[in-house]
Tab-separated table of C-alpha atoms and ligand atoms in Angstrom:
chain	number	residue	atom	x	y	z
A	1	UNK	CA	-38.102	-15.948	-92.263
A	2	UNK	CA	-37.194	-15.229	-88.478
A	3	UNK	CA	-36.036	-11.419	-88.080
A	4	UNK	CA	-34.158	-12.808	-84.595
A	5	UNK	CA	-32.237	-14.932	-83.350
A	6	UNK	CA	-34.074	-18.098	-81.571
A	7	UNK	CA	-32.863	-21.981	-80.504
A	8	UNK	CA	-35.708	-24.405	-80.705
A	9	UNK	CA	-35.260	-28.181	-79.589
A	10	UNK	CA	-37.367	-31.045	-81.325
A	11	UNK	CA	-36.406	-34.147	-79.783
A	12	UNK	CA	-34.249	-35.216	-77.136
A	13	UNK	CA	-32.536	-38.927	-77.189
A	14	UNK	CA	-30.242	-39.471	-73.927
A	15	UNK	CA	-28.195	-36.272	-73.623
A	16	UNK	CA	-28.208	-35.846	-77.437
A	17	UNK	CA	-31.148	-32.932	-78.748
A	18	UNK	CA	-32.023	-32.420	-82.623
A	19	UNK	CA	-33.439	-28.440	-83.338
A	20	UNK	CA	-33.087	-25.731	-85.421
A	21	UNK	CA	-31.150	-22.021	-84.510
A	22	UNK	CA	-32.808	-19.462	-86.710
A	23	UNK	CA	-31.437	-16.404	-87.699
A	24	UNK	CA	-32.913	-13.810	-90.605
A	25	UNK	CA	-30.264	-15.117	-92.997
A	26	UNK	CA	-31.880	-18.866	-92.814
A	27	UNK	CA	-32.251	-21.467	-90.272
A	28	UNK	CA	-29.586	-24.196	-89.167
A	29	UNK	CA	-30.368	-27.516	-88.211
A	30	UNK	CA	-28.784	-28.927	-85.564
A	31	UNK	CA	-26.771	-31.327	-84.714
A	32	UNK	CA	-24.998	-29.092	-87.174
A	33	UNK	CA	-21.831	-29.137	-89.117
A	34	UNK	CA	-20.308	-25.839	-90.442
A	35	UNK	CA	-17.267	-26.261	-93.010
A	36	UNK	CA	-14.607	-24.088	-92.587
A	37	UNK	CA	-14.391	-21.260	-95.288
A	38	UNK	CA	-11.047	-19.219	-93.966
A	39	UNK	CA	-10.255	-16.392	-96.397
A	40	UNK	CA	-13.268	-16.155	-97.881
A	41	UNK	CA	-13.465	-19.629	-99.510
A	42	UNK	CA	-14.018	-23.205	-98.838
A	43	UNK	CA	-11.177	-24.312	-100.820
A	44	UNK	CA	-12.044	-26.249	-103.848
A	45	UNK	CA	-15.270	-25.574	-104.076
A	46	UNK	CA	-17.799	-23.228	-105.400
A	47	UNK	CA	-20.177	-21.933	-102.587
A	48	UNK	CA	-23.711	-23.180	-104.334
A	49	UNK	CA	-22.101	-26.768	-104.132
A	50	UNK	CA	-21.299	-26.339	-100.315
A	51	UNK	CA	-24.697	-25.950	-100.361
A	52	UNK	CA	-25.232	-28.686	-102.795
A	53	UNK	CA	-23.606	-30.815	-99.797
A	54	UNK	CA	-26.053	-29.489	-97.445
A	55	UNK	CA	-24.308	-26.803	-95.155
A	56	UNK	CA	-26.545	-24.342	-93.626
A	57	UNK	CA	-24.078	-22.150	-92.486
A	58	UNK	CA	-19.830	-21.774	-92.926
A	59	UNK	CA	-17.453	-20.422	-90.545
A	60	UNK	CA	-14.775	-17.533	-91.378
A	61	UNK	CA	-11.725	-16.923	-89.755
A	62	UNK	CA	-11.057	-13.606	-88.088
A	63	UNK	CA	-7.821	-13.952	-88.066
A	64	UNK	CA	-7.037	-14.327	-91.755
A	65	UNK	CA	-9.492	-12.049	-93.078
A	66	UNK	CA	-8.279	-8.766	-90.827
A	67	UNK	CA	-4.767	-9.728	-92.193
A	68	UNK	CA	-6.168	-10.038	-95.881
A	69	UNK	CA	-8.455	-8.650	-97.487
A	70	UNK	CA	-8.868	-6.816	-94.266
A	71	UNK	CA	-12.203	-5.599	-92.295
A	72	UNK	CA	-13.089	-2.566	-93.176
A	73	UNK	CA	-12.214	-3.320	-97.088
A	74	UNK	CA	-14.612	-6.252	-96.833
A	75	UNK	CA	-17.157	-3.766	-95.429
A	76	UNK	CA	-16.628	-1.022	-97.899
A	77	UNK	CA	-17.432	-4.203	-100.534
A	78	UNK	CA	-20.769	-4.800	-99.070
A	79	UNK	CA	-19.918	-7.463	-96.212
A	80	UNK	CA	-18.317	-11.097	-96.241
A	81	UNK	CA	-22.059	-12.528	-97.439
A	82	UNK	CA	-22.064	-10.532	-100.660
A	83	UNK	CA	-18.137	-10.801	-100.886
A	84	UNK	CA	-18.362	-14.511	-101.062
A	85	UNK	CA	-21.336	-14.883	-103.017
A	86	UNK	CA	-22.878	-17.032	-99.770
A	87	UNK	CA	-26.247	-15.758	-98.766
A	88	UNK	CA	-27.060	-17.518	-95.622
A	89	UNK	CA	-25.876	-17.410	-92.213
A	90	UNK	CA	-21.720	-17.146	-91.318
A	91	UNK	CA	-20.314	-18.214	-87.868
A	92	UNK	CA	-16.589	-15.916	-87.103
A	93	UNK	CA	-13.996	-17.042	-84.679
A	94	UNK	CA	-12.887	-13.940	-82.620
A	95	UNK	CA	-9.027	-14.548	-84.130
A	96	UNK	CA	-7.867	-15.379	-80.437
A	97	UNK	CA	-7.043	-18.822	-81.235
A	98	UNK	CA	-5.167	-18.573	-84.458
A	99	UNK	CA	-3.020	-15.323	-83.458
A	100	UNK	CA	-2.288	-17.622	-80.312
A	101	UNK	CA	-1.471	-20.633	-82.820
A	102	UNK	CA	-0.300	-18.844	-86.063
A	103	UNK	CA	1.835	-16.101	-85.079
A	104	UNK	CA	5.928	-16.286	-83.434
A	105	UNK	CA	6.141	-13.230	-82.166
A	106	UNK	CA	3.303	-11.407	-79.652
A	107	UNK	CA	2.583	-9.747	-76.775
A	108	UNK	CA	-0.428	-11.220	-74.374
A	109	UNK	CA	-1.780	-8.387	-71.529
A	110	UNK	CA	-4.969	-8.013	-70.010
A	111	UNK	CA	-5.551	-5.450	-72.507
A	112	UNK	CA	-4.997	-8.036	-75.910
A	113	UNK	CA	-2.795	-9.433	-77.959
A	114	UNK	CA	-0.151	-7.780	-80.017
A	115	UNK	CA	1.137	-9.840	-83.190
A	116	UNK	CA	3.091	-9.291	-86.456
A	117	UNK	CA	1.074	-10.569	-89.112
A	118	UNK	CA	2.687	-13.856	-90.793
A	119	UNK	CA	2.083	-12.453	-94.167
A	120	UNK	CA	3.893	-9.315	-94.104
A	121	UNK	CA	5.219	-8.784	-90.252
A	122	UNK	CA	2.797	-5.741	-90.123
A	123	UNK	CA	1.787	-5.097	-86.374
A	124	UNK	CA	-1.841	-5.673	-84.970
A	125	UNK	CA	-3.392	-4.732	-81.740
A	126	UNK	CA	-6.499	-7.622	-81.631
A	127	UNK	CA	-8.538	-6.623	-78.500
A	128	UNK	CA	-12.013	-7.961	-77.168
A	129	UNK	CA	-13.582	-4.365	-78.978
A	130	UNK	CA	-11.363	-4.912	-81.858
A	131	UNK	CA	-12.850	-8.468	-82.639
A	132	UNK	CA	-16.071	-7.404	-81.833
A	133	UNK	CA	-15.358	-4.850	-84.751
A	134	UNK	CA	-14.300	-6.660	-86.962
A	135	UNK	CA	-16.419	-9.281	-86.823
A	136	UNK	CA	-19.384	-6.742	-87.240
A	137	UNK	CA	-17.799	-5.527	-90.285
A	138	UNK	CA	-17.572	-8.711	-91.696
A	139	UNK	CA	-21.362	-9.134	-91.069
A	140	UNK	CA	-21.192	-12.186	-89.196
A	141	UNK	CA	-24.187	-13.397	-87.854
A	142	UNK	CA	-22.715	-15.624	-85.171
A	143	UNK	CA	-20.152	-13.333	-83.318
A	144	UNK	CA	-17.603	-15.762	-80.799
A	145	UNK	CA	-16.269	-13.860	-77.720
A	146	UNK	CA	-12.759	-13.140	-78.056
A	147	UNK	CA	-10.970	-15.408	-75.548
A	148	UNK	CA	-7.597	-17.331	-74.699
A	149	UNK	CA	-6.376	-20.928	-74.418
A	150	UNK	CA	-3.721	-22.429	-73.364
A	151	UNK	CA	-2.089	-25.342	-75.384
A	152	UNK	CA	-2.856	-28.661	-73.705
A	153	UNK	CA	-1.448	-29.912	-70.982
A	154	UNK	CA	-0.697	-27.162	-68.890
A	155	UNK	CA	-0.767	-27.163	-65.316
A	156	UNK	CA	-3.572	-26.045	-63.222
A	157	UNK	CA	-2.537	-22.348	-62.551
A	158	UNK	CA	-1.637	-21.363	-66.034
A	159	UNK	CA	-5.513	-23.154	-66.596
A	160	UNK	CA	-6.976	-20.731	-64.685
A	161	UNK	CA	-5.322	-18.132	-64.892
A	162	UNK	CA	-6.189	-18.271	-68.672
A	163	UNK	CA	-9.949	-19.260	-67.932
A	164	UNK	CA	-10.191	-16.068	-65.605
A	165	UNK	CA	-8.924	-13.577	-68.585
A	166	UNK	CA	-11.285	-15.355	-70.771
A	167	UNK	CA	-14.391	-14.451	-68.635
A	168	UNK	CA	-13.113	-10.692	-68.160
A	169	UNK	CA	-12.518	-10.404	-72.106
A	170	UNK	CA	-16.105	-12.264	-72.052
A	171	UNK	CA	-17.672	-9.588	-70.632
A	172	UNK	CA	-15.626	-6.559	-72.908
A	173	UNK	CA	-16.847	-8.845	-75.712
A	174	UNK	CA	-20.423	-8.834	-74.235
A	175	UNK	CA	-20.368	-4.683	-73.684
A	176	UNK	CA	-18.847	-4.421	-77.476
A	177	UNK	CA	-21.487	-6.137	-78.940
A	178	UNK	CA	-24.009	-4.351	-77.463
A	179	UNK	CA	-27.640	-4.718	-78.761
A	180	UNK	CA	-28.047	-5.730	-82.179
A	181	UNK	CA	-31.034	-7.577	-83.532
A	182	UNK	CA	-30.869	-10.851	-85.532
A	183	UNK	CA	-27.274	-11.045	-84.640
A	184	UNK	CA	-26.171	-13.749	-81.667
A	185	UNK	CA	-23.345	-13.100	-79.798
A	186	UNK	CA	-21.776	-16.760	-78.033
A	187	UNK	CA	-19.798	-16.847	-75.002
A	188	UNK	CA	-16.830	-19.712	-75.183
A	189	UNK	CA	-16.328	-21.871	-71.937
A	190	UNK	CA	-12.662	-22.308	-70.941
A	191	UNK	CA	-10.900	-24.511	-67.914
A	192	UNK	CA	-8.986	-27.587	-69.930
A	193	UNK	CA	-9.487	-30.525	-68.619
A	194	UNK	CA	-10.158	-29.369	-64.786
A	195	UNK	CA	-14.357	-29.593	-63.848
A	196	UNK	CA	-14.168	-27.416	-61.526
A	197	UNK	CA	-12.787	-24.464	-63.780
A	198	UNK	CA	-14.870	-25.385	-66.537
A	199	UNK	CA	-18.267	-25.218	-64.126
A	200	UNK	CA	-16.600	-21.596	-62.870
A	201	UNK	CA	-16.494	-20.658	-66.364
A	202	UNK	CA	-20.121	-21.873	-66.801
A	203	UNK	CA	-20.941	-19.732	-64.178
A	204	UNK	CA	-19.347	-16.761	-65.396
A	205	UNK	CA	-21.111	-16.506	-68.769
A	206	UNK	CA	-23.723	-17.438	-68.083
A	207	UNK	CA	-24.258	-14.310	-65.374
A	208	UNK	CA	-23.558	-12.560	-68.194
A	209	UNK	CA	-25.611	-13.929	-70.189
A	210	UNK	CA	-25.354	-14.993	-74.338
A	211	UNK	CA	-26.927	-16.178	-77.204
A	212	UNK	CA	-25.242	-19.575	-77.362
A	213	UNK	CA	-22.522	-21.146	-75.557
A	214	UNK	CA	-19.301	-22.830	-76.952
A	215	UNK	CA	-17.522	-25.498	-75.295
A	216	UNK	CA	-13.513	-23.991	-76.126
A	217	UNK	CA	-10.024	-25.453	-75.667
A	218	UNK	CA	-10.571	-28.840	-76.702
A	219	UNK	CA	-8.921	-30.720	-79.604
A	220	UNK	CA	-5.812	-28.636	-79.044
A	221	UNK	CA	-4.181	-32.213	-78.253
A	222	UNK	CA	-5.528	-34.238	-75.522
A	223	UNK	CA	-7.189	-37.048	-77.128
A	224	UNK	CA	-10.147	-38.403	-77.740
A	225	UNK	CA	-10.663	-40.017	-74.548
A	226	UNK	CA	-9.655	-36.960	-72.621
A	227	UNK	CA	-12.361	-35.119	-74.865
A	228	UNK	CA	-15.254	-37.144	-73.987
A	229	UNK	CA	-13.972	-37.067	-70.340
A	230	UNK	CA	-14.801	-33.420	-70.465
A	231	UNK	CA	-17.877	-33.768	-72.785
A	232	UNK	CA	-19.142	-36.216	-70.108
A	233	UNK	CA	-20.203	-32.821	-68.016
A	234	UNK	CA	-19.060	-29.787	-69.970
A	235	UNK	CA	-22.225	-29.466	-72.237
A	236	UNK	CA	-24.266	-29.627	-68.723
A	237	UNK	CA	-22.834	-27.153	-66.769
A	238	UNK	CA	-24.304	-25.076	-70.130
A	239	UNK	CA	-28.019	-23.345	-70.117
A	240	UNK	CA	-29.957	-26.132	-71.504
A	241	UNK	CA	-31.993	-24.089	-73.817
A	242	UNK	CA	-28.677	-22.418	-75.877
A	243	UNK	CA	-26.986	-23.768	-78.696
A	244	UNK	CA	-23.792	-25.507	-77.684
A	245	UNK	CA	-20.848	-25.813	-80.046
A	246	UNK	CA	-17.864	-27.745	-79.975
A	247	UNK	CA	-14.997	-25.654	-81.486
A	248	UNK	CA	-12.329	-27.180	-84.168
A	249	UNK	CA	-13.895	-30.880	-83.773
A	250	UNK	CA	-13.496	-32.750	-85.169
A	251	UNK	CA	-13.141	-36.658	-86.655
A	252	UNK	CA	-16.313	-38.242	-87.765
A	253	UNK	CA	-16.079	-40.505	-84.574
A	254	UNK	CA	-15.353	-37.568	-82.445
A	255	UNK	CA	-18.425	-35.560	-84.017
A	256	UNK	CA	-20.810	-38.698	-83.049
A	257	UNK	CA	-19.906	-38.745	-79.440
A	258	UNK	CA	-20.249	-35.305	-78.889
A	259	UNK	CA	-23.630	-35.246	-80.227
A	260	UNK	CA	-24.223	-38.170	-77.772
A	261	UNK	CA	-23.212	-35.986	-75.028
A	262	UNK	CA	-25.448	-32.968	-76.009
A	263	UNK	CA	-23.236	-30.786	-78.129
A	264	UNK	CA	-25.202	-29.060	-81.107
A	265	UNK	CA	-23.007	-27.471	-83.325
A	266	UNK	CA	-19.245	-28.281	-84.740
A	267	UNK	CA	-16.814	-27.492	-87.564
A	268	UNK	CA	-13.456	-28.901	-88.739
A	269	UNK	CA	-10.870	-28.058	-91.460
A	270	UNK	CA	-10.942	-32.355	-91.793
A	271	UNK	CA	-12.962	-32.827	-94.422
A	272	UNK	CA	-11.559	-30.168	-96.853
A	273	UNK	CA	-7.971	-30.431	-95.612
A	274	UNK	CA	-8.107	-34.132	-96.318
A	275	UNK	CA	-10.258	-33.508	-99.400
A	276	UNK	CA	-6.668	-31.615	-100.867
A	277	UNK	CA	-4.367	-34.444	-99.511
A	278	UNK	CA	-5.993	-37.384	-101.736
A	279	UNK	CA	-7.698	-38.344	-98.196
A	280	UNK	CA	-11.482	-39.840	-97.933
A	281	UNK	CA	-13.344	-39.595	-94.932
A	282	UNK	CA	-15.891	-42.568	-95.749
A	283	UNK	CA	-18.567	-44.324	-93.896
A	284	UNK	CA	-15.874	-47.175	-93.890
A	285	UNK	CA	-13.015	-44.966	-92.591
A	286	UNK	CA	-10.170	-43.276	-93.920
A	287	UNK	CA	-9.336	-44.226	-97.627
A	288	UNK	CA	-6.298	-42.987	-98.971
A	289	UNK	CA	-6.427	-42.562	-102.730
A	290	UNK	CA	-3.193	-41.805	-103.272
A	291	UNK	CA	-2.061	-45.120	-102.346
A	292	UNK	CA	-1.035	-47.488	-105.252
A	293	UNK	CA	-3.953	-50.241	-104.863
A	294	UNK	CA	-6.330	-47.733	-106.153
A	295	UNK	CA	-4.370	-47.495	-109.622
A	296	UNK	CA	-6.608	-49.798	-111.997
A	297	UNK	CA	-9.714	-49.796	-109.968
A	298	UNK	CA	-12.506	-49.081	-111.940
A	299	UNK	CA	-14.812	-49.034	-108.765
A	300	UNK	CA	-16.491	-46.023	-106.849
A	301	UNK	CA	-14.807	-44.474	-103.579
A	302	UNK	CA	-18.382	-45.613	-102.114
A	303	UNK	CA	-21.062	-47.265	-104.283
A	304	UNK	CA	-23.624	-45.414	-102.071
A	305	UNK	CA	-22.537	-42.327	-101.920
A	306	UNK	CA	-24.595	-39.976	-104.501
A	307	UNK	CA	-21.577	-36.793	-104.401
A	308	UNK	CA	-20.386	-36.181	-107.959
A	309	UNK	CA	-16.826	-38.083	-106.970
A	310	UNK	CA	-18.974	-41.044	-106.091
A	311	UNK	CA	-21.304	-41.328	-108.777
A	312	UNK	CA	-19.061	-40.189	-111.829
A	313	UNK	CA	-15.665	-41.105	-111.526
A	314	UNK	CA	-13.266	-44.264	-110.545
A	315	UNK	CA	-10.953	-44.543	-107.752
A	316	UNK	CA	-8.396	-45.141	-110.781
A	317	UNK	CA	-8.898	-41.790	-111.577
A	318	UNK	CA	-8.989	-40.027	-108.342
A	319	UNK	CA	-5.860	-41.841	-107.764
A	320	UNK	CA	-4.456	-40.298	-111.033
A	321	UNK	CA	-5.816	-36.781	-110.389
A	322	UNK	CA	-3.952	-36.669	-107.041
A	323	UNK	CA	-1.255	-38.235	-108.220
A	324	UNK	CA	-0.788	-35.427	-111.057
A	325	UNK	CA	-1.362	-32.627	-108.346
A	326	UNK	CA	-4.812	-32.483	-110.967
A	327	UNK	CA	-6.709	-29.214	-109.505
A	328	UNK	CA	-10.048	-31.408	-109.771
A	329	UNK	CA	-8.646	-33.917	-107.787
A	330	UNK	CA	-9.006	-31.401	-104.596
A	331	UNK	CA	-12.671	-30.302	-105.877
A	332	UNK	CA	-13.486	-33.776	-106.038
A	333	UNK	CA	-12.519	-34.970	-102.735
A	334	UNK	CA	-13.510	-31.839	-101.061
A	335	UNK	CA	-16.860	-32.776	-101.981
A	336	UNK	CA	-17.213	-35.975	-101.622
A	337	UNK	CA	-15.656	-35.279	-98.018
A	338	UNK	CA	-18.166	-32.567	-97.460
A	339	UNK	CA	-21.163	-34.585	-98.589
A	340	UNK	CA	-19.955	-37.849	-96.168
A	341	UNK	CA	-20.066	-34.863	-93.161
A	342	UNK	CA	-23.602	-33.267	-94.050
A	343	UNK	CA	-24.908	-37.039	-94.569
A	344	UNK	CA	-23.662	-38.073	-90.956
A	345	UNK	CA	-25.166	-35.149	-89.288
A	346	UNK	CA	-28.358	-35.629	-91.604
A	347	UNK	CA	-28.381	-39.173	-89.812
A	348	UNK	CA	-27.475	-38.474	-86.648
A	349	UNK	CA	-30.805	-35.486	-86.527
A	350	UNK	CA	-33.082	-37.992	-88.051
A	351	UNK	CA	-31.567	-41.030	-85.580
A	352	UNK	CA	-32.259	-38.545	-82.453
A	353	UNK	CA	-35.649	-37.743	-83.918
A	354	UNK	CA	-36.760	-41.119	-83.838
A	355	UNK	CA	-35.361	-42.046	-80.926
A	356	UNK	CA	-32.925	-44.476	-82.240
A	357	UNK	CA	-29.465	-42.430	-81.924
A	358	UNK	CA	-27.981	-45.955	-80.153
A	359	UNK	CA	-28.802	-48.138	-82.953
A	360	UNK	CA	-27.204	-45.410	-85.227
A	361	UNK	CA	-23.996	-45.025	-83.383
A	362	UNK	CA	-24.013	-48.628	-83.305
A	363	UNK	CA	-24.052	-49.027	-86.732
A	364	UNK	CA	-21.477	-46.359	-87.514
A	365	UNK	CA	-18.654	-47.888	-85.800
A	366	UNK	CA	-20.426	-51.238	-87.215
A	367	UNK	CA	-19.480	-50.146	-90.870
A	368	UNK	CA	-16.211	-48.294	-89.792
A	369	UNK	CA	-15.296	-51.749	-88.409
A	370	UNK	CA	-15.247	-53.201	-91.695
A	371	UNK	CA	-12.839	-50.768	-92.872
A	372	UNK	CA	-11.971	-50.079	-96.768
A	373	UNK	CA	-13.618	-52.889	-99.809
A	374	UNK	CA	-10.614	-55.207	-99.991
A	375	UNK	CA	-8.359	-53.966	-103.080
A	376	UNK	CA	-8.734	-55.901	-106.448
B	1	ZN	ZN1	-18.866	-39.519	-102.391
C-alpha cells in the first residue's frame, strides 16, 4: 500500500477522467462518491455494509464532531478511524460551512468565526489553526481548508469580498498543516457564480499550492443550470493533475454532469437522508415508498438491483416499514440508496474507461425517462 499521497489518471473521455487517489489507508477510485458519515456514523447502517455498497472513503463533519464527542476526546480514544470501526481513508470538512449554516448567533472577523454551539449554547472560537487541529486530531486523511461562503445570490462585492478571506484563511490553513506525510491537505475554490473570481481564486491556491482542489459554494441554491454554468470552466481553471471535488453535490443527474465536466470526487447527505424519509433514488428516478400504490405490491423496488432491499423484500413491505416508523425501514433504504450511488459511479469509471461516457449518460436519462414501473 502507498505510504503517500498520489492522484493517478487512467483514461480521459471529453473533459471527464477515471483514476485512483491513493493514500496509506487504501486507494479511492475516482469518479468517486463519499457518503456522508456526520457524527461518527452513516446513519442506518453498519460501516462493513457501507463498504458492502462499495465506498472507498466517508466524509465527517467538523462541525458536529468538535461540538460532540469533541476533538481531543476522539483523539484520546485512538482517532475517528478506530472510533468508528472504519479502517480506510476519511475526507473532513473544515466546519466553515455548517457553523455558517447551522448556527443563529456568531461573530465572522478576519481572525474566525465565533458561534454558540446549537446543542448546548457553549461558545467556540473555529479558526483556520483551530480546524486544522481538529481535523488532525480526528485523523483525517483528507484535511479541507477552512473557508467562507456566502449563501447564493449575493451580489458581486459581498462575492469577493468572501472569496478574498477564503484565500487568506487558505494560506493560514496551508501554514497549519504544515508537512505531514500520507496526509493531503485540499484547497477549496470560491467566487459564486462570477468567472472571473472563481479563476482569481484558482490562481490563489494554486500559488500556494495543495494536494487537491475543491470546487466550493455550489449547491447552496442556484440550480442546476446555474451549476453546470460554472462547471462549464470551474474544474479548468484547476491544476489538471489534482483531484477535483465537488462539495455537497449532489442529485444523481447532477453527479453525472459534473463528471462530464471533469470533476472527480463528490458527496451528498441524498442518498441516506432520503434513505430515512421512505425515498428511493433509482435508476428510474425518485420512488416514493411511502406513497399508497406501493401497499399490496409484492414486486422489488428494482428487479435489478442486487442490495439486500432489492433482492429480499417487497415494496409492500418497505411501504409498511416506513409507514410504522419500522427502524429497518431506514437501514433498508439507506442501502439500497447507497448501493444505486456506488453502482452509478462504478458505471460512469468503467463508461469513461472505455470511452463510451456519451452512450452512458445517454442511457441514464434514457431509463430516468421512463420513470417508476406503472403501479399494479
Ligand atoms: Zn436496491
Amino acid at each position: 500500500m502507498s505510504k503517500s499521497f498520489s492522484f493517478h489518471i487512467s483514461a480521459n473521455d471529453g473533459r471527464a477522467r477515471t483514476g485512483i487517489v491513493s493514500t496509506p489507508k487504501g486507494d479511492i477510485r475516482t469518479p468517486a462518491f463519499m457518503p456522508v458519515g456526520t457524527a461518527a456514523t452513516v446513519k442506518a447502517m453498519m460501516p462493513e455494509n457501507v463498504r458492502a455498497t462499495g465506498a472507498d472513503i466517508l466524509l465527517g463533519n467538523t462541525y458536529h464532531l468538535m461540538l460532540r464527542p469533541g476533538a481531543e476526546r476522539i483523539h484520546n480514544l485512538g482517532g475517528l478511524h478506530k472510533f468508528m470501526n472504519w479502517d480506510r481513508p476519511i475526507l473532513t470538512d473544515s466546519g466553515g460551512f455548517q457553523v455558517m449554516s447551522l448556527t443563529d448567533l456568531r461573530k465572522l472577523t478576519e481572525e474566525g468565526v465565533k458561534f454558540r454551539s446549537h446543542i448546548d449554547g457553549t461558545e467556540y472560537n473555529l479558526t483556520p489553526e483551530r480546524s486544522m487541529e481538529i481535523q488532525r486530531l480526528l485523523g483525517s486523511d483528507i484535511v479541507m481548508c477552512f473557508d467562507e461562503c456566502p449563501a447564493l445570490p449575493a451580489d458581486r462585492a459581498r462575492i469577493n469580498e468572501s472569496m478574498q478571506l477564503s484565500m487568506r484563511w487558505a494560506q493560514r490553513s496551508r501554514d497549519a498543516f504544515g508537512d505531514r506525510p500520507g496526509y493531503a491537505l485540499f484547497g477549496i475554490q470560491q467566487g459564486g457564480l462570477e468567472q472571473d473570481f472563481r479563476e482569481e481564486s484558482a490562481e490563489a491556491l494554486e500559488k500556494i499550492g495543495f494536494d487537491g482542489y475543491a470546487i466550493g459554494g455550489l449547491a447552496v441554491g442556484e440550480g442546476q443550470d446555474a451549476m453546470f454554468g460554472v462547471l462549464d470552466y470551474a474544474p479548468n481553471q484547476l491544476p489538471v493533475e489534482k483531484p477535483r471535488y465537488l462539495m455537497g453535490v449532489g442529485k444523481p443527474d447532477d453527479i453525472v454532469g459534473a463528471v462530464q465536466r471533469g470533476v472527480d470526487m463528490f458527496d451528498c447527505v441524498l442518498p441516506s437522508r432520503s434513505g430515512r424519509t421512505g425515498q428511493a433514488l433509482t435508476r428510474h428516478g425518485a420512488v416514493n415508498l411511502r406513497n399508497a400504490r406501493h401497499k399490496d405490491d409484492l414486486r422489488p423496488l428494482d428487479e435489478n438491483c442486487t442490495c439486500p432491499a432489492c433482492s429480499n423484500y417487497s415494496r409492500a413491505y418497505l411501504h409498511h416499514v416506513h409507514k410504522a416508523g419500522e427502524i429497518i425501514g431506514s437501514m433498508l433504504l439507506t442501502w439500497h440508496n447507497l448501493h444505486y450511488y456506488q453502482e452509478l459511479m462504478q458505471g460512469l469509471r468503467d463508461a469513461i474507461a472505455a470511452g463510451q461516457l456519451d452512450a452512458f449518460v445517454a442511457q441514464f436519462h434514457a431509463t430516468r425517462a421512463q420513470g417508476d414501473i406503472d403501479p399494479l
